[in-house]
Amino acid sequence: MSHPRRLAVLGLIALILTTTGCGTGPDMQPTITIAQAIDQVNTLVQEAFAQLPPGAQLQATGPTDNVPCKGGAGGTETGQVFTERKYEIMHPDTWPADQLIDILDRYWQTRGYTLVRDNRDDPVLAVLYRRDPHNTISVGVKLYPRGGGRIDAYLVGSTPCVWENGTPPG
């Protein structure tokens, strides 16, 4: 193959790799591992729980691990994964569950968390989500008002999209 033709072929390959998302773009950079991300979520949830009045306990309601991230062309999977954690706050009826959003909002603000979603006035599902100062982990509180003044409360956390082992395949 002649030199000009070889250059044209190499240029075409480079163009294809660039436009299809392969290569070394920001989406192909190393990340923390999913195990590290899960540890960070659990730590932030535990720190939030420590801010609440005594008399309650956390009960994991099941992790959602290694959920495929979508974001490629047409919503295709990127090859990265994320996790979500949900913990029910088990509390007696006299415990101040109705104050959780305000308590945690003040705490997260003092720690420099940014607001993601504030839906605290919704009578069906009151929600507050904030993102940590490193803009990586989202944590939140969900309150489900039930009949008779009962409130089901949950602390939740989720990771960003990461490479399962910290590095892109390849």
mmCIF file of N, CA and C in Angstrom, residues 1 3 8-9 28 35 45 62 65 69 91 94 130 135 151 159:
data_model
loop_
_atom_site.group_PDB
_atom_site.id
_atom_site.type_symbol
_atom_site.label_atom_id
_atom_site.label_comp_id
_atom_site.label_asym_id
_atom_site.label_seq_id
_atom_site.Cartn_x
_atom_site.Cartn_y
_atom_site.Cartn_z
ATOM 1 N N MET A 1 0.841 -1.155 0.000
ATOM 2 C CA MET A 1 0.000 0.000 0.000
ATOM 3 C C MET A 1 0.897 1.232 0.000
ATOM 4 N N HIS A 3 2.243 5.111 0.563
ATOM 5 C CA HIS A 3 2.292 5.938 1.763
ATOM 6 C C HIS A 3 1.051 6.854 1.884
ATOM 7 N N ALA A 8 -4.257 7.779 4.571
ATOM 8 C CA ALA A 8 -5.701 7.969 4.455
ATOM 9 C C ALA A 8 -6.456 6.898 5.238
ATOM 10 N N VAL A 9 -6.004 5.660 5.155
ATOM 11 C CA VAL A 9 -6.639 4.560 5.894
ATOM 12 C C VAL A 9 -6.486 4.778 7.401
ATOM 13 N N MET A 28 -13.444 7.184 28.948
ATOM 14 C CA MET A 28 -12.559 6.026 28.975
ATOM 15 C C MET A 28 -11.462 6.176 30.037
ATOM 16 N N ALA A 35 -16.358 -1.559 44.051
ATOM 17 C CA ALA A 35 -16.247 -1.871 45.483
ATOM 18 C C ALA A 35 -15.925 -0.610 46.283
ATOM 19 N N VAL A 45 -24.010 7.127 53.983
ATOM 20 C CA VAL A 45 -25.307 6.794 54.580
ATOM 21 C C VAL A 45 -25.160 6.641 56.090
ATOM 22 N N GLY A 62 -31.724 -4.226 50.573
ATOM 23 C CA GLY A 62 -31.185 -4.912 49.406
ATOM 24 C C GLY A 62 -30.453 -3.965 48.496
ATOM 25 N N ASP A 65 -26.665 -3.745 42.757
ATOM 26 C CA ASP A 65 -25.268 -3.633 42.351
ATOM 27 C C ASP A 65 -25.084 -3.836 40.864
ATOM 28 N N CYS A 69 -24.640 1.224 33.120
ATOM 29 C CA CYS A 69 -24.849 2.633 32.798
ATOM 30 C C CYS A 69 -25.202 2.744 31.324
ATOM 31 N N HIS A 91 -38.052 2.684 63.158
ATOM 32 C CA HIS A 91 -38.213 3.607 64.282
ATOM 33 C C HIS A 91 -39.558 3.394 64.965
ATOM 34 N N THR A 94 -43.290 7.041 68.011
ATOM 35 C CA THR A 94 -43.077 8.345 68.649
ATOM 36 C C THR A 94 -41.799 9.041 68.169
ATOM 37 N N ARG A 130 -29.003 15.044 47.869
ATOM 38 C CA ARG A 130 -27.853 15.932 47.751
ATOM 39 C C ARG A 130 -26.657 15.118 47.271
ATOM 40 N N ASN A 135 -18.738 15.675 44.229
ATOM 41 C CA ASN A 135 -19.666 15.509 43.110
ATOM 42 C C ASN A 135 -19.678 14.080 42.584
ATOM 43 N N ILE A 151 -44.895 7.235 59.369
ATOM 44 C CA ILE A 151 -44.046 7.617 58.240
ATOM 45 C C ILE A 151 -42.996 6.531 58.045
ATOM 46 N N THR A 159 -23.998 5.657 43.443
ATOM 47 C CA THR A 159 -22.675 6.002 42.933
ATOM 48 C C THR A 159 -22.802 6.569 41.529
#
